[in-house]
PDB file of N, CA, C and O in Angstrom:
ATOM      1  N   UNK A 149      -6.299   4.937 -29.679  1.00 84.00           N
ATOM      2  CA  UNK A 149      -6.220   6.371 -29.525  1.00 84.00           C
ATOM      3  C   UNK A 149      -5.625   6.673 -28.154  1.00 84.00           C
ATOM      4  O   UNK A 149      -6.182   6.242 -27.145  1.00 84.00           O
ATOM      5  N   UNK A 150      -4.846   7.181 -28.107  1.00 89.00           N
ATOM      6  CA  UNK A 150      -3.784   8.056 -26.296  1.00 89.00           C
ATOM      7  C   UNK A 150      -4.012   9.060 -26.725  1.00 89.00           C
ATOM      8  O   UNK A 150      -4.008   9.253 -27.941  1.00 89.00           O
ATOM      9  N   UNK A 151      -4.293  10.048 -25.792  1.00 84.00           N
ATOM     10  CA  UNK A 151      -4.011  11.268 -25.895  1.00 84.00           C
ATOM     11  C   UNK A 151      -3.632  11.960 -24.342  1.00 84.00           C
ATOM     12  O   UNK A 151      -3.557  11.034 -23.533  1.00 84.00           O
ATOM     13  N   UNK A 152      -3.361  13.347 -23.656  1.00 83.00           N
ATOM     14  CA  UNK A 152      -3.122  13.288 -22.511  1.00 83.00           C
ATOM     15  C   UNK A 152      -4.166  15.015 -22.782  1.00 83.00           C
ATOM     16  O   UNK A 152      -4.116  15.809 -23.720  1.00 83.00           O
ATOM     17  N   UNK A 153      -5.103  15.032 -21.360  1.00 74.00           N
ATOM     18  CA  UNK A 153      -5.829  16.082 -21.609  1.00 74.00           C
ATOM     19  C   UNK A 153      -5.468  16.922 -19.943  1.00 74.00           C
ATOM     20  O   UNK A 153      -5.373  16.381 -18.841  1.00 74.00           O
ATOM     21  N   UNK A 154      -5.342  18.255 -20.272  1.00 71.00           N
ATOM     22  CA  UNK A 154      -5.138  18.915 -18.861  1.00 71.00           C
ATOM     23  C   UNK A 154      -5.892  20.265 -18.854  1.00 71.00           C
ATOM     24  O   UNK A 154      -5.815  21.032 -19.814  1.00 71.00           O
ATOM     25  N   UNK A 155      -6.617  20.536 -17.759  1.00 74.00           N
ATOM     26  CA  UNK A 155      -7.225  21.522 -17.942  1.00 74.00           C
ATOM     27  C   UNK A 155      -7.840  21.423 -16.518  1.00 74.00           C
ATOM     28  O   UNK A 155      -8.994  20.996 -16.480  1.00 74.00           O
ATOM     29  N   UNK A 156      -7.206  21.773 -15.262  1.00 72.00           N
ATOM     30  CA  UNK A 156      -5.993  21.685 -14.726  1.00 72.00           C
ATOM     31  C   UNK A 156      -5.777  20.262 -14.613  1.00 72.00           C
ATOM     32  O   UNK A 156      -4.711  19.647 -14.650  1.00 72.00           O
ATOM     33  N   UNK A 157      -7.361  19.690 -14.419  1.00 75.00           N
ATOM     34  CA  UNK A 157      -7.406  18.174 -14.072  1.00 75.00           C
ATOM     35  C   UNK A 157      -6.367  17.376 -15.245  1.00 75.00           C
ATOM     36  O   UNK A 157      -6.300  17.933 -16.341  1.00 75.00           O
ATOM     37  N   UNK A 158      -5.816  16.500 -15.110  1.00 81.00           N
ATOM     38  CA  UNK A 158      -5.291  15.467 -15.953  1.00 81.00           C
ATOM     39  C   UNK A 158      -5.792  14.690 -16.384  1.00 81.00           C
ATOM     40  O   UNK A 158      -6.082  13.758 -15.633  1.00 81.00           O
ATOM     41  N   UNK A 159      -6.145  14.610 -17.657  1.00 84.00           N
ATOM     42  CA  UNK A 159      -6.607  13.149 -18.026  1.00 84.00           C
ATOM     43  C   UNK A 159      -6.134  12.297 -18.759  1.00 84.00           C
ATOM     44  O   UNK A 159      -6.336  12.761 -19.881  1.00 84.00           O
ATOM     45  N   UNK A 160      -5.535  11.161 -18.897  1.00 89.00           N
ATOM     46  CA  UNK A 160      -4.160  10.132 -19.352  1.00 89.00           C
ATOM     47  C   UNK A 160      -5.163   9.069 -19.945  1.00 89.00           C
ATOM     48  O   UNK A 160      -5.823   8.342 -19.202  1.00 89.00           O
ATOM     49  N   UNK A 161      -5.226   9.027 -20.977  1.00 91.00           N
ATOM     50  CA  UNK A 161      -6.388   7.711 -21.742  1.00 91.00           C
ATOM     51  C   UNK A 161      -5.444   6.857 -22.839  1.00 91.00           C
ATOM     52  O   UNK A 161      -4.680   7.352 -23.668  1.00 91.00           O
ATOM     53  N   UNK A 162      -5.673   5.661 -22.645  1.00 93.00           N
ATOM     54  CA  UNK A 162      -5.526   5.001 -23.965  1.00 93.00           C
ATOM     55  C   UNK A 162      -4.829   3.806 -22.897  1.00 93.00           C
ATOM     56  O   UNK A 162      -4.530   3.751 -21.704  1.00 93.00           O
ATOM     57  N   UNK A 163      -4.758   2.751 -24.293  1.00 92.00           N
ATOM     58  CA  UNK A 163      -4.523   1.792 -23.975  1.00 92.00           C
ATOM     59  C   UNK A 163      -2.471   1.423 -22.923  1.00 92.00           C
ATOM     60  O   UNK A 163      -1.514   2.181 -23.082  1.00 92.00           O
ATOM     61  N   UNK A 164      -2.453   0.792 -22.476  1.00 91.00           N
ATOM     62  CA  UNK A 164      -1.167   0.759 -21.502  1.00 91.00           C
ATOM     63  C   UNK A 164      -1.376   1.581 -20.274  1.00 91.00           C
ATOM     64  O   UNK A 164      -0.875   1.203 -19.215  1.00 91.00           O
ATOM     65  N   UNK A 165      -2.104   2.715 -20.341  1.00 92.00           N
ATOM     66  CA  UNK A 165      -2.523   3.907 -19.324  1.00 92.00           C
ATOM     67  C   UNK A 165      -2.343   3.466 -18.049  1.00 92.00           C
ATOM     68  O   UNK A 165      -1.610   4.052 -17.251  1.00 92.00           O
ATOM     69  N   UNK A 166      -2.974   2.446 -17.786  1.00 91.00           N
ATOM     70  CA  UNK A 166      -3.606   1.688 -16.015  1.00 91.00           C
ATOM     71  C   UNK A 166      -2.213   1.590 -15.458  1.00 91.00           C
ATOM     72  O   UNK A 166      -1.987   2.408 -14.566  1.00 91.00           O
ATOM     73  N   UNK A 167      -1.356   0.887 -15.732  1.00 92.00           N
ATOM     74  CA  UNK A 167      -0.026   0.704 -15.707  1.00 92.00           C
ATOM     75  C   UNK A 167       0.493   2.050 -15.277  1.00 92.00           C
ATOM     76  O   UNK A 167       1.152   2.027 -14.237  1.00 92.00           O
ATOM     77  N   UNK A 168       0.332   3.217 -15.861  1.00 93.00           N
ATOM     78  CA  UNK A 168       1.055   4.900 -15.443  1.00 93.00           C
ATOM     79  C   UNK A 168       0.806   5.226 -13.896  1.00 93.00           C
ATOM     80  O   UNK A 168       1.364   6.122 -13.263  1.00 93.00           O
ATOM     81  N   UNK A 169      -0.361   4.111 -13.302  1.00 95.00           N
ATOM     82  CA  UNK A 169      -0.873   5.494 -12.334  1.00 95.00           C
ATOM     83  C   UNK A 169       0.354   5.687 -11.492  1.00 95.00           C
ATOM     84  O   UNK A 169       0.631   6.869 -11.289  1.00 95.00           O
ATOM     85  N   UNK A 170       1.442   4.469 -10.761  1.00 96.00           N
ATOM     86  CA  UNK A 170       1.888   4.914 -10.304  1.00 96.00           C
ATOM     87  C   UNK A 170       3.341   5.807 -10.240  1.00 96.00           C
ATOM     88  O   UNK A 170       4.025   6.341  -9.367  1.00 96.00           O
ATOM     89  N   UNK A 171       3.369   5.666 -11.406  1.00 95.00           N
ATOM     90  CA  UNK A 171       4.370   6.968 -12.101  1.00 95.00           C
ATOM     91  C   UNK A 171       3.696   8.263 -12.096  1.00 95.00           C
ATOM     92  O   UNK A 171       4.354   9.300 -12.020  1.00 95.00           O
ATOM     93  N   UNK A 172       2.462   8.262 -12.170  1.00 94.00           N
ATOM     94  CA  UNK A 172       2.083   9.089 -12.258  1.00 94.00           C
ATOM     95  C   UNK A 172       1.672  10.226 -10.819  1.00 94.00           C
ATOM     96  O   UNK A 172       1.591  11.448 -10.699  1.00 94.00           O
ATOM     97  N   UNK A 173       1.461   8.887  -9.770  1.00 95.00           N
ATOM     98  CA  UNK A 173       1.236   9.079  -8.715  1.00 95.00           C
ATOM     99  C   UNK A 173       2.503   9.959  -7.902  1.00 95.00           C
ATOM    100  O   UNK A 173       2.467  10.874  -7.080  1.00 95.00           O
ATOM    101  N   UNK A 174       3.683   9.169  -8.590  1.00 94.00           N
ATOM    102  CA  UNK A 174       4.805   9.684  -7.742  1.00 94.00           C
ATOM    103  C   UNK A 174       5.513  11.166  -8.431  1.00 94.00           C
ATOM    104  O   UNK A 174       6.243  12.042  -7.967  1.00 94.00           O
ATOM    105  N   UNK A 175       4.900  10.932  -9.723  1.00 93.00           N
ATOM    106  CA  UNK A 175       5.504  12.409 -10.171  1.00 93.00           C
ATOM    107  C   UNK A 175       4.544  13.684  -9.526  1.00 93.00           C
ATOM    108  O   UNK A 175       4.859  14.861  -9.700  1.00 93.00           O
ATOM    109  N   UNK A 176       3.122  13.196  -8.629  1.00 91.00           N
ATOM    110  CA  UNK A 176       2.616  14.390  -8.283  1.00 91.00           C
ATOM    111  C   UNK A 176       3.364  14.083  -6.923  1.00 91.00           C
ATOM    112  O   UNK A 176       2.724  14.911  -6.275  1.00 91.00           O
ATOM    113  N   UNK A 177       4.304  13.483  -5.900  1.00 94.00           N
ATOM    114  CA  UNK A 177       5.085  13.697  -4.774  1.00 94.00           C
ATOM    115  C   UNK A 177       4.143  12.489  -4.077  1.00 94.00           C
ATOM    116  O   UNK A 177       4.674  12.289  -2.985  1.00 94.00           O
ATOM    117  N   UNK A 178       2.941  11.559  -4.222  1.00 94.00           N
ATOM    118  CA  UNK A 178       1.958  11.117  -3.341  1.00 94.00           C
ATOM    119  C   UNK A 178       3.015  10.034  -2.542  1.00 94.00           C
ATOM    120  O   UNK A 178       4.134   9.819  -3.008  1.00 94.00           O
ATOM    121  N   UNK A 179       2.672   9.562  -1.641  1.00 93.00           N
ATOM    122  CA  UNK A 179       3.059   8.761  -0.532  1.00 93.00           C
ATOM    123  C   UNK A 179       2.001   7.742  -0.549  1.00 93.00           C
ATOM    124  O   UNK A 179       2.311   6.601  -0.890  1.00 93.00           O
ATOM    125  N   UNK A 180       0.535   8.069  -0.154  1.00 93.00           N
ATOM    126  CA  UNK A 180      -0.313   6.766  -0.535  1.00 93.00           C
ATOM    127  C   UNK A 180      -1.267   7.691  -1.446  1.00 93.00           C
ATOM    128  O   UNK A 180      -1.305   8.881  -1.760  1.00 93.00           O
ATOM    129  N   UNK A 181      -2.162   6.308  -1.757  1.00 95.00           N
ATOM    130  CA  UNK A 181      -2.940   6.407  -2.498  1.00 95.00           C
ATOM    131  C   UNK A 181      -4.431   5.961  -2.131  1.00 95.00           C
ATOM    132  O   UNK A 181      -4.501   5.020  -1.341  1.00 95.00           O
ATOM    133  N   UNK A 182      -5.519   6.454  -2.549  1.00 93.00           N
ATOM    134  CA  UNK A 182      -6.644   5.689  -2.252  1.00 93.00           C
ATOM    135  C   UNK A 182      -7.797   5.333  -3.482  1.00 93.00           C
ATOM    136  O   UNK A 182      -8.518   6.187  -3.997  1.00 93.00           O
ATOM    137  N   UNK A 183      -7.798   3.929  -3.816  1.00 93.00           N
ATOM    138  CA  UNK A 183      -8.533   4.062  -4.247  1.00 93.00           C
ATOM    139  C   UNK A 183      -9.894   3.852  -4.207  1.00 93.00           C
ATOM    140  O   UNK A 183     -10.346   2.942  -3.511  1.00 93.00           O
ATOM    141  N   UNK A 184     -10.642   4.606  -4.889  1.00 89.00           N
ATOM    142  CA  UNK A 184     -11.912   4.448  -4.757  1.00 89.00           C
ATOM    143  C   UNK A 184     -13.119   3.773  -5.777  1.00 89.00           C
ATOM    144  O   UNK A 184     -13.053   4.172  -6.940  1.00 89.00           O
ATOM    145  N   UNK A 185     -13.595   3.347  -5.643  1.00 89.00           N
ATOM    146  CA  UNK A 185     -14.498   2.257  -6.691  1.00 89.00           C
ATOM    147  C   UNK A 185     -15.997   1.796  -6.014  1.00 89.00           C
ATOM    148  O   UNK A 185     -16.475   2.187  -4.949  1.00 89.00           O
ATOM    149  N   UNK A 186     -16.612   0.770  -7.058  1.00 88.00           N
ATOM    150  CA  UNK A 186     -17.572   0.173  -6.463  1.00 88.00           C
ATOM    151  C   UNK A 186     -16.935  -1.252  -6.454  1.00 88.00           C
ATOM    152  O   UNK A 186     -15.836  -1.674  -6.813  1.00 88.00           O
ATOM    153  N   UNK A 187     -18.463  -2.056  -5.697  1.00 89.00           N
ATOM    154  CA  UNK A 187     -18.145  -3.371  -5.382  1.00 89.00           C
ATOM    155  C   UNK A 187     -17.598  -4.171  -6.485  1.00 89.00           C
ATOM    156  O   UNK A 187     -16.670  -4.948  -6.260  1.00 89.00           O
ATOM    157  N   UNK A 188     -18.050  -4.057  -7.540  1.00 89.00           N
ATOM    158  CA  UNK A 188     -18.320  -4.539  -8.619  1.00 89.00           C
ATOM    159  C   UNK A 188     -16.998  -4.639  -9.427  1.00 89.00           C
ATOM    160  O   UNK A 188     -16.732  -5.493 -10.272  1.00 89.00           O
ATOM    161  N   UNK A 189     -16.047  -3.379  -8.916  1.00 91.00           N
ATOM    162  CA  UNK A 189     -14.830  -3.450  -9.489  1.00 91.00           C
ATOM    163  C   UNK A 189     -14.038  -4.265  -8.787  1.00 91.00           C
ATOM    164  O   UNK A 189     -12.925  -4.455  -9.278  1.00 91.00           O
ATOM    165  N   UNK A 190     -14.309  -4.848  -7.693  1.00 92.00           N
ATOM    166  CA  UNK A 190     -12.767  -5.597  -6.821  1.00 92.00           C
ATOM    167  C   UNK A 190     -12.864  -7.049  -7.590  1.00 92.00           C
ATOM    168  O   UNK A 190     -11.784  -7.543  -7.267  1.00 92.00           O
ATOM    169  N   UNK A 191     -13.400  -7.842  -8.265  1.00 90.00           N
ATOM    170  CA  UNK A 191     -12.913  -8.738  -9.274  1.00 90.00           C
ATOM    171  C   UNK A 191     -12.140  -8.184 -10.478  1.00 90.00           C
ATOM    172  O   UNK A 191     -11.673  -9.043 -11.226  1.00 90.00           O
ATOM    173  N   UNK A 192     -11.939  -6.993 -10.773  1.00 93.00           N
ATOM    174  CA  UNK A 192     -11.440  -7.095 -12.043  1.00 93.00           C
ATOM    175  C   UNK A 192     -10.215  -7.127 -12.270  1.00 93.00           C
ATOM    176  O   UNK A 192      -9.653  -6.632 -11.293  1.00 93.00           O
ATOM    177  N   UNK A 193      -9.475  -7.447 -13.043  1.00 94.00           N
ATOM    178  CA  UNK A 193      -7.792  -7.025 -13.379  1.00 94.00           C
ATOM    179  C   UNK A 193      -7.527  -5.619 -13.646  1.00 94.00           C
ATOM    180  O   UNK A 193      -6.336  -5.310 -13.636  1.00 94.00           O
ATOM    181  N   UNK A 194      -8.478  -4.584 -13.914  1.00 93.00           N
ATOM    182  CA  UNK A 194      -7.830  -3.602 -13.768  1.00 93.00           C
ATOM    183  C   UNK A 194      -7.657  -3.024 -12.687  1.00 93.00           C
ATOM    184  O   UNK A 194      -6.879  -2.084 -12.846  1.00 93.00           O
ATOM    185  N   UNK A 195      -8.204  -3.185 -11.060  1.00 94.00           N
ATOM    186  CA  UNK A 195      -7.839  -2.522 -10.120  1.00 94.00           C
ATOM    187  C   UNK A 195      -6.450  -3.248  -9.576  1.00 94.00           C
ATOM    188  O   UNK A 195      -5.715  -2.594  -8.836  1.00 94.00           O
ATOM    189  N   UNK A 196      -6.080  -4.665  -9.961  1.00 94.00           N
ATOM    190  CA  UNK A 196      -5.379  -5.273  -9.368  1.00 94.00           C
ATOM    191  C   UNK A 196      -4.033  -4.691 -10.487  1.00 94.00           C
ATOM    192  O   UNK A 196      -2.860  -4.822 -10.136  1.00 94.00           O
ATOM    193  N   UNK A 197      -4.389  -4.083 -11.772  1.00 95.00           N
ATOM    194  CA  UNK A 197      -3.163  -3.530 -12.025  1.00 95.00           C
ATOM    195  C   UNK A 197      -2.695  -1.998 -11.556  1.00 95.00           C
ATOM    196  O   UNK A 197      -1.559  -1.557 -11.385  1.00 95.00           O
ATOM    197  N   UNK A 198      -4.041  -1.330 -11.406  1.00 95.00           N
ATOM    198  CA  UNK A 198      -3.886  -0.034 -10.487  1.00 95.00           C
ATOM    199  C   UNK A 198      -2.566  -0.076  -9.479  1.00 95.00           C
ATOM    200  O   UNK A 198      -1.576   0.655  -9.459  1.00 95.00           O
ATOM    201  N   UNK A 199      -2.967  -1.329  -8.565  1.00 95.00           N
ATOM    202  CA  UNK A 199      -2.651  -1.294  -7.107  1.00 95.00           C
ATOM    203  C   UNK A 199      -1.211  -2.281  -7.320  1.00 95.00           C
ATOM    204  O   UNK A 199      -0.411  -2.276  -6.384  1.00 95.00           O
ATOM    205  N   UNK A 200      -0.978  -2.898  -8.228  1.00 96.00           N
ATOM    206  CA  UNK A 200       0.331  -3.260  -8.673  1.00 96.00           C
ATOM    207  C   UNK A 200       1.296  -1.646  -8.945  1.00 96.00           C
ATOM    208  O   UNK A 200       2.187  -1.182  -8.234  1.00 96.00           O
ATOM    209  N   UNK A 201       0.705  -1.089 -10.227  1.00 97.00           N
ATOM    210  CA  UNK A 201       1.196   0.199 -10.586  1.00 97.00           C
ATOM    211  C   UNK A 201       1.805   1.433  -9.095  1.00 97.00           C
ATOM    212  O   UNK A 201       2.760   2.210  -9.084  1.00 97.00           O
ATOM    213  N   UNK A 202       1.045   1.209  -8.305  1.00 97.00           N
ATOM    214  CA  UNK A 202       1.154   1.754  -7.489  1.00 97.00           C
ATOM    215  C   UNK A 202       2.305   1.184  -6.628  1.00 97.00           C
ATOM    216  O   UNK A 202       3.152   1.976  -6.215  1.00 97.00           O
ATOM    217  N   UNK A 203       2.378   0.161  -6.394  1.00 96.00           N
ATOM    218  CA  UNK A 203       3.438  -0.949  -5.480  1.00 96.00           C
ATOM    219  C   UNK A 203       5.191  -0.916  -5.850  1.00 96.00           C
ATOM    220  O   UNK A 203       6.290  -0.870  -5.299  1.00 96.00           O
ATOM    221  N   UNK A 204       4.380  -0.992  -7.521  1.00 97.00           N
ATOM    222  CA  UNK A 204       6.225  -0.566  -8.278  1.00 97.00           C
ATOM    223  C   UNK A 204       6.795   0.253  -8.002  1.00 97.00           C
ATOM    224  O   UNK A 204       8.018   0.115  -7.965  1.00 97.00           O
ATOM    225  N   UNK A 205       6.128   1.656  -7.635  1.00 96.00           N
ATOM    226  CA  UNK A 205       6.436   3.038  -7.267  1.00 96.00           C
ATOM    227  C   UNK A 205       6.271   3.144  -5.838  1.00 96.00           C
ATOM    228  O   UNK A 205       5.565   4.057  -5.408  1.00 96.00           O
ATOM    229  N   UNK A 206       6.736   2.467  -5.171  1.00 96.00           N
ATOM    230  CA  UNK A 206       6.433   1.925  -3.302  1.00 96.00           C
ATOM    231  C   UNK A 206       5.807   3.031  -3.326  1.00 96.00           C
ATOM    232  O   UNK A 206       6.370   4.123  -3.255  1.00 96.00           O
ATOM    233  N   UNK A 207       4.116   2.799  -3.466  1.00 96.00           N
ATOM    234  CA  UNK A 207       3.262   3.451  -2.684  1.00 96.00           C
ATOM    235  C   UNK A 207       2.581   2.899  -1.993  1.00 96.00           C
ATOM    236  O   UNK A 207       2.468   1.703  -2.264  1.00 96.00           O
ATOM    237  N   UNK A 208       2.110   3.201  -1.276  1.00 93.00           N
ATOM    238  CA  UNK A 208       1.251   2.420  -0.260  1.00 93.00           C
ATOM    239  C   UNK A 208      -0.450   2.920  -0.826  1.00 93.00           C
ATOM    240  O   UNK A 208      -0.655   4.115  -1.040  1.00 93.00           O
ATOM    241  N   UNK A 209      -1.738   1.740  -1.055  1.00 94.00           N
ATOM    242  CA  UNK A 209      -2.663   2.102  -1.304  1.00 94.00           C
ATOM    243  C   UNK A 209      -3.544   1.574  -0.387  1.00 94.00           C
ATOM    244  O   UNK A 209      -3.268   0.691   0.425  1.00 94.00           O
ATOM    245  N   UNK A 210      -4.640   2.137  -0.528  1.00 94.00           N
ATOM    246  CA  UNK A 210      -6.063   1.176   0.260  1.00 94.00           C
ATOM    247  C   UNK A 210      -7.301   1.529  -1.040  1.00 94.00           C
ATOM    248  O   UNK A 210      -7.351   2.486  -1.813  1.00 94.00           O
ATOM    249  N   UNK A 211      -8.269   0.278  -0.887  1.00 93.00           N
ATOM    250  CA  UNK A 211      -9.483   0.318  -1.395  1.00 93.00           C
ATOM    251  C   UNK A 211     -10.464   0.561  -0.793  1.00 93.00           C
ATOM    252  O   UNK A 211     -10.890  -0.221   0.057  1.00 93.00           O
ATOM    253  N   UNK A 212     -11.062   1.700  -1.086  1.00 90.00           N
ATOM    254  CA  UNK A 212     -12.781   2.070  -0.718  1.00 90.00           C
ATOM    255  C   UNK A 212     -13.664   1.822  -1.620  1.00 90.00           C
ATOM    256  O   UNK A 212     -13.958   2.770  -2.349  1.00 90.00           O
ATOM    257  N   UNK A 213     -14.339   0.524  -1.848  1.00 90.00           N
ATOM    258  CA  UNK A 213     -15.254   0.184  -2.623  1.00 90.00           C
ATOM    259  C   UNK A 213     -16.622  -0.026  -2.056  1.00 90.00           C
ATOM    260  O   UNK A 213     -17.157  -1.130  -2.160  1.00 90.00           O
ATOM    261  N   UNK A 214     -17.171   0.902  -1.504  1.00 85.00           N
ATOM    262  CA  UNK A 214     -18.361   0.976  -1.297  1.00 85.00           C
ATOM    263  C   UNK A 214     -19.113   2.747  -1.822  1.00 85.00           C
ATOM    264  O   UNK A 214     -19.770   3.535  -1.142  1.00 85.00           O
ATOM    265  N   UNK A 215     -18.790   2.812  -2.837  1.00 82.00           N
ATOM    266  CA  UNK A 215     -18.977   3.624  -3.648  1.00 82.00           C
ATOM    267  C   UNK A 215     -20.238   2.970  -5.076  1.00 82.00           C
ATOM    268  O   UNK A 215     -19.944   2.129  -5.926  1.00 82.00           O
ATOM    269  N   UNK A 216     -21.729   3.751  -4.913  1.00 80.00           N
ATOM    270  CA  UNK A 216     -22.403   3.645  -5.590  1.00 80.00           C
ATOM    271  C   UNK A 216     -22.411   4.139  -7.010  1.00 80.00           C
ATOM    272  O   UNK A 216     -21.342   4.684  -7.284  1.00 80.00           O
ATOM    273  N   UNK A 217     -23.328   4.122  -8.058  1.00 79.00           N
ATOM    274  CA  UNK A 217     -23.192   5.068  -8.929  1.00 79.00           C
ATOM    275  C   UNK A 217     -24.329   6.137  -8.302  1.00 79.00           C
ATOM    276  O   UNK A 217     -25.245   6.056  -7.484  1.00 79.00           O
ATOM    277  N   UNK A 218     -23.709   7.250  -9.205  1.00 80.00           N
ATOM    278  CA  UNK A 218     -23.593   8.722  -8.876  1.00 80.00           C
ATOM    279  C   UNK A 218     -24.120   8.251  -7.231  1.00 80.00           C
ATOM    280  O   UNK A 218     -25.169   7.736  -6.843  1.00 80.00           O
ATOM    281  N   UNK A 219     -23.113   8.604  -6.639  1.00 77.00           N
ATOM    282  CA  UNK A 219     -22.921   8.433  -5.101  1.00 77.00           C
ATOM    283  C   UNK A 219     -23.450   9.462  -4.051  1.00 77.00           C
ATOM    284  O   UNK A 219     -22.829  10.486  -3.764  1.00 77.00           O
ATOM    285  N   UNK A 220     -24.083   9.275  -3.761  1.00 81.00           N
ATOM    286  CA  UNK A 220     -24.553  10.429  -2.485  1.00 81.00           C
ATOM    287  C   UNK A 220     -23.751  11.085  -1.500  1.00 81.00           C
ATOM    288  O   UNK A 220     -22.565  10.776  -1.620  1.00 81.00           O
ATOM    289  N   UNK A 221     -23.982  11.869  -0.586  1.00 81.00           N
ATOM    290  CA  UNK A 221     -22.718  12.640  -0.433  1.00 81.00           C
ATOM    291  C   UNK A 221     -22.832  11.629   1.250  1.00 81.00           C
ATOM    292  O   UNK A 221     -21.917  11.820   2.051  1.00 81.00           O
ATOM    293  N   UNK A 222     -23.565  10.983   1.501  1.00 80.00           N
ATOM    294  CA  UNK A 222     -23.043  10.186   2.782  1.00 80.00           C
ATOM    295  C   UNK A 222     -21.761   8.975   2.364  1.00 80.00           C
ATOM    296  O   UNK A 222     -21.006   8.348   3.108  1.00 80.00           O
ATOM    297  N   UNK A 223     -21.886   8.974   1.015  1.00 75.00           N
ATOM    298  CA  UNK A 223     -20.589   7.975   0.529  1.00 75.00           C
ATOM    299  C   UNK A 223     -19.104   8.676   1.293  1.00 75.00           C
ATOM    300  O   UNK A 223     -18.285   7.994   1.910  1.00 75.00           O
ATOM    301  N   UNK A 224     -19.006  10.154   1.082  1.00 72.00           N
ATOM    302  CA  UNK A 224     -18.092  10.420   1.402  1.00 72.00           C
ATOM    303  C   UNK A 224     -17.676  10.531   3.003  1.00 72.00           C
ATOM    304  O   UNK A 224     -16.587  10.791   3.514  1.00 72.00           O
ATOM    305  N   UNK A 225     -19.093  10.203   3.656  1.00 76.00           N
ATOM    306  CA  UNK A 225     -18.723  10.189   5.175  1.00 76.00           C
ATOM    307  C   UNK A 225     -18.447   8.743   5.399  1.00 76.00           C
ATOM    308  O   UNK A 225     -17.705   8.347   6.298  1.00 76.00           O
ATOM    309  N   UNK A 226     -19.035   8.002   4.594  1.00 74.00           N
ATOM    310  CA  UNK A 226     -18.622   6.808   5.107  1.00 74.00           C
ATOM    311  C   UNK A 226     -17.219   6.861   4.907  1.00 74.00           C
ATOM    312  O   UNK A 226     -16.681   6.317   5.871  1.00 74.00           O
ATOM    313  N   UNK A 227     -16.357   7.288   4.059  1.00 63.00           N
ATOM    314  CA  UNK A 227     -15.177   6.730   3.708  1.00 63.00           C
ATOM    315  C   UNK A 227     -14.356   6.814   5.329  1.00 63.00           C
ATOM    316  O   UNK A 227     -13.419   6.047   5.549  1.00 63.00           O
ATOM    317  N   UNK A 228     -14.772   7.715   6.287  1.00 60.00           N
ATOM    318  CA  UNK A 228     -14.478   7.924   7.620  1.00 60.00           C
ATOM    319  C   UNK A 228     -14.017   7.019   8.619  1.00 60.00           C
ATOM    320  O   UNK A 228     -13.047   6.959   9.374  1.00 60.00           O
ATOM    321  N   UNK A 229     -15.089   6.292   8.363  1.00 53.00           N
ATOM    322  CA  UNK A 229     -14.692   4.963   9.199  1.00 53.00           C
ATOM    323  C   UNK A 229     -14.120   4.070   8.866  1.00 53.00           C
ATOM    324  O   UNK A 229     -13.955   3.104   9.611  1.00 53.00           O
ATOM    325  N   UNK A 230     -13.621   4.135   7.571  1.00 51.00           N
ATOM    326  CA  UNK A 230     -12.458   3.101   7.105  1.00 51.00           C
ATOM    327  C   UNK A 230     -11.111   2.927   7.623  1.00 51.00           C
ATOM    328  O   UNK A 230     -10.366   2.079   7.132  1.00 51.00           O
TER     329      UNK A 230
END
């Protein structure tokens, strides 16, 4: 199932998707990118295709993976000192 949902947010689902971000990235004008995750995600192949996706489309990214579930709002101060 793909479908593409907007309302204003975008939402791009289905299979091949991971691969779009950075087309997708560059059709909104971005320069870098950040992504954000938990620990738990930096083994997987899908962030490493994120941050590929992103590379094809020379963007420049960084990872903030110290992101809990449902995250407290000091998550977002930490991202500060990164």
């Amino acid at each position: 199932m793909n479908f593409n949902f907007i309302l204003p947010p975008k939402i791009i689902f289905g299979e091949g998707t991971l691969e779009k971000i950075g087309e997708e990235a560059d059709r909104l004008g971005a320069k870098r990118a950040l992504i954000v995750t938990s620990q738990g995600m930096l083994k997987r192949e899908s962030l490493k295709q994120a941050a590929e996706s992103l590379r094809a489309h020379k963007l420049n990214s960084e990872v903030f993976a110290r992101v809990v579930p449902e995250p407290p709002v000091k998550n977002v101060q930490d991202r500060k000192s990164v």
